[in-house]
Coordinates of C-alpha atoms in Angstrom, one line a residue:
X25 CA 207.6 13.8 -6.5
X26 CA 208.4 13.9 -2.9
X27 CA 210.1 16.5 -1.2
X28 CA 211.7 16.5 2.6
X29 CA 211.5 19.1 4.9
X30 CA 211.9 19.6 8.5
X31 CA 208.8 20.6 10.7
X32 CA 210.0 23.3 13.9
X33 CA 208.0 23.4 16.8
X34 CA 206.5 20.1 16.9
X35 CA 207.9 16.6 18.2
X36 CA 206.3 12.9 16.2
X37 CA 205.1 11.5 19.2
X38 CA 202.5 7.6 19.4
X39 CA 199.8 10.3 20.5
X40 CA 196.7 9.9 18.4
X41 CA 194.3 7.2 19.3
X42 CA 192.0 6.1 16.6
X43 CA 189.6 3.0 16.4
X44 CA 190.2 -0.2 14.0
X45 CA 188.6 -3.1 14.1
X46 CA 190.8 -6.7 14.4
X47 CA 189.7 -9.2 11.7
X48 CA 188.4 -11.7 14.6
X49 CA 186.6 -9.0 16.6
X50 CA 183.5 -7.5 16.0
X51 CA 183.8 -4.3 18.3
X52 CA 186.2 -1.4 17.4
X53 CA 189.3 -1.1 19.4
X54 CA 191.2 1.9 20.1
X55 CA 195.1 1.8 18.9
X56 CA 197.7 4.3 18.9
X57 CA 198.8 6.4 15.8
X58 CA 202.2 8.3 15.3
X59 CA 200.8 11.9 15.3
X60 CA 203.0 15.3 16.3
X61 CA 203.1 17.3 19.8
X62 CA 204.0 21.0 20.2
X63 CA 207.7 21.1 21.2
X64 CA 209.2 24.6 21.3
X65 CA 212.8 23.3 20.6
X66 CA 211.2 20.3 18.8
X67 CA 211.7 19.5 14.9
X68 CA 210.9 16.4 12.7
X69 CA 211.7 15.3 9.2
X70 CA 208.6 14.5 6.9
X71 CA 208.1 14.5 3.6
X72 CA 205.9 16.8 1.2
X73 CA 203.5 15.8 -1.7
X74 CA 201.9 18.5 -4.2
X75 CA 198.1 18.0 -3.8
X76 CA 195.4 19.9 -5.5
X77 CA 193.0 21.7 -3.3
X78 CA 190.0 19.5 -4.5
X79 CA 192.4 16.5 -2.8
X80 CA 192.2 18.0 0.5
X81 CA 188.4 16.3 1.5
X82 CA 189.2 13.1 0.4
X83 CA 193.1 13.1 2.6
X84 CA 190.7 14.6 5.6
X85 CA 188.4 11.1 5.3
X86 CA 191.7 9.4 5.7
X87 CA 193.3 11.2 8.5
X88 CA 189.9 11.1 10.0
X89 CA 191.3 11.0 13.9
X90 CA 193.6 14.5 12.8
X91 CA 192.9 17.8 12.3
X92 CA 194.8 19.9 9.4
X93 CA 197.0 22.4 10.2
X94 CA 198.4 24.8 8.2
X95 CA 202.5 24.8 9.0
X96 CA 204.1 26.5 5.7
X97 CA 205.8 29.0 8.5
X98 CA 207.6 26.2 10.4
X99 CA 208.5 24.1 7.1
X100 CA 212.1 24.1 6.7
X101 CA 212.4 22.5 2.6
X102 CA 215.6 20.5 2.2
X103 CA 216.7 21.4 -1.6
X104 CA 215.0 23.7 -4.7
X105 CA 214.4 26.7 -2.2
X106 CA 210.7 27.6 -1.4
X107 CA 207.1 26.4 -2.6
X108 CA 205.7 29.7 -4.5
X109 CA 202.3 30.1 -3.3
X110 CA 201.5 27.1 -1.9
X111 CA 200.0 25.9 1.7
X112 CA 201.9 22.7 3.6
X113 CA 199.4 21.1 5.2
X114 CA 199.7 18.2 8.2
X115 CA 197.5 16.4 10.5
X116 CA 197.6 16.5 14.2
X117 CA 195.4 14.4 16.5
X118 CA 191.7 15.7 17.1
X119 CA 191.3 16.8 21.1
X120 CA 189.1 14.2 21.1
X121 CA 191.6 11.4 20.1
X122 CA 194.7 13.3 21.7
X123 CA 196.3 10.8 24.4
X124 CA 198.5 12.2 26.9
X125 CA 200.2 8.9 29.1
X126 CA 200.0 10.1 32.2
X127 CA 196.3 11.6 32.2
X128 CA 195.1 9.1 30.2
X129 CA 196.7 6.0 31.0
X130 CA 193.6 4.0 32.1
X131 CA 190.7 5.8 29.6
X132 CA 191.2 3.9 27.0
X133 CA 191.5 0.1 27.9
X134 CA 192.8 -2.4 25.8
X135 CA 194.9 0.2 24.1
X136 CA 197.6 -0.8 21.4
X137 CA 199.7 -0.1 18.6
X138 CA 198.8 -2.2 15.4
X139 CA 202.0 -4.4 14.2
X140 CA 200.5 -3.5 11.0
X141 CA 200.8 0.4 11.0
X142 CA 204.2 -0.2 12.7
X143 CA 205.1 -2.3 9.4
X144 CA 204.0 0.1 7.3
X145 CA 205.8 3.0 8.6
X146 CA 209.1 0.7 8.3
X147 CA 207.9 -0.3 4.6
X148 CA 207.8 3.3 3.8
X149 CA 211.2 4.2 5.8
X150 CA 212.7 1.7 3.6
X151 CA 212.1 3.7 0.6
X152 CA 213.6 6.4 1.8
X153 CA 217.8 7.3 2.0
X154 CA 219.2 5.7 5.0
X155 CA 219.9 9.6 7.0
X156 CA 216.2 10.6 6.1
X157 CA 215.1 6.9 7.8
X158 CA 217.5 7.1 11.0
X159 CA 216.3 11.0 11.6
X160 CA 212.5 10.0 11.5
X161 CA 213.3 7.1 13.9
X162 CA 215.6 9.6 16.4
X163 CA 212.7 12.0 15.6
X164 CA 210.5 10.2 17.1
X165 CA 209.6 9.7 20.8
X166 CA 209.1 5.9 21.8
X167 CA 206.0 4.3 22.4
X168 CA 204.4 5.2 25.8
X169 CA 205.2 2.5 28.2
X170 CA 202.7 -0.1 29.0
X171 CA 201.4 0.2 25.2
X172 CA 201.8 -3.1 23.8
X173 CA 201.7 -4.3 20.1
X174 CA 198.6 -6.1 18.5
X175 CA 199.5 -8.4 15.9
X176 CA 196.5 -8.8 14.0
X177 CA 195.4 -7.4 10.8
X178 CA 192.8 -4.6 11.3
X179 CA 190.7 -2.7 9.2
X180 CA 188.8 0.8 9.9
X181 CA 185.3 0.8 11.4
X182 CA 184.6 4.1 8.8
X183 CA 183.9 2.0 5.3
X184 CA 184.9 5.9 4.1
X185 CA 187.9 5.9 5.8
X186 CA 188.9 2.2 4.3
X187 CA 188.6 3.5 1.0
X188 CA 190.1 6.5 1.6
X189 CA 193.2 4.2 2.8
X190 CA 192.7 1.5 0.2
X191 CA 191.6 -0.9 2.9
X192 CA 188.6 -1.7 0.6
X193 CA 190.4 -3.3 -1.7
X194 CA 192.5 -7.0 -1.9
X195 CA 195.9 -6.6 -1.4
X196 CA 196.1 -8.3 -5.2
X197 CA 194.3 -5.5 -6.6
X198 CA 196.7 -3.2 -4.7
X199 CA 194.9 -2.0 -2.1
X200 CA 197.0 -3.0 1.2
X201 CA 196.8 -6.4 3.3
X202 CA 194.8 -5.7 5.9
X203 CA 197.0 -5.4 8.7

């Protein structure tokens, strides 16, 4: 079961670059990922999932461009009261991977955000109540300008990562479309 919460301190901000690669390409490209920013008056919904300790490596492989963070201090939980003796966890961009728009507007070239991460964001807002979806989307800053949208299905250079995600497997077996 998911819970919602509210994250203080920290803005969702386009601010995590990762490489994918585009079905016709054969290089990686970089692309922009939602990720979060320190904001001292800053807050943003999310949602919480209960995962066993032993879970933790495998949702690292996937969030491969993130580090995790421990934020149980600045988790605000929506209904039930608190989680007893439990961490809450979240990813925020590696230094590496961190991209600031006006430092670092010309160091990655080519840079874009995948139509198919933005789809699946909004495939996943969809399933949530309509105050929880309109929150995230005021909750979030807009996409640096410049940034333009690639609309070609990708998959991860990282064959780990693609399992991790489920990009290893046909979208009629479940796994996702590759988008």
């Amino acid at each position: 079961e998911l819970r919602t919460a509210v994250l203080h301190g920290y803005a969702r901000a386009w601010n995590t670059v990762g490489q994918v690669i585009f079905d016709d390409d054969e290089e990686s490209s970089p692309v922009l990922f939602l990720g979060l920013a320190l904001s001292r008056d800053g807050a943003c919904n999310g949602l919480l999932a209960e995962t066993e300790a032993a879970e933790l490596p495998f949702l690292d492989r996937r969030e491969k461009y993130y580090l995790r963070i421990d934020v149980t201090p600045w988790i605000e939980l929506d209904r039930d009261g608190p989680i007893a003796n439990a961490a809450i966890y979240t990813y925020v961009a590696r230094p590496e991977c961190f991209y600031d728009p006006v430092r670092d507007t010309l160091r990655w070239e080519g840079l874009g955000v995948a139509q198919g991460y933005r789809q699946l964001i909004e495939d996943g807002l969809a399933e949530r109540p309509t105050e929880f979806a309109d929150a995230f989307r005021r909750q979030t800053w807009p996409i640096p300008a410049g940034i333009e949208t690639i609309s070609r299905p990708y998959r991860f250079p990282d064959p780990e990562q693609n399992r991790a995600t489920g990009r290893d497997r046909p979208a009629e077996d479940g796994g996702p479309a590759r988008d």
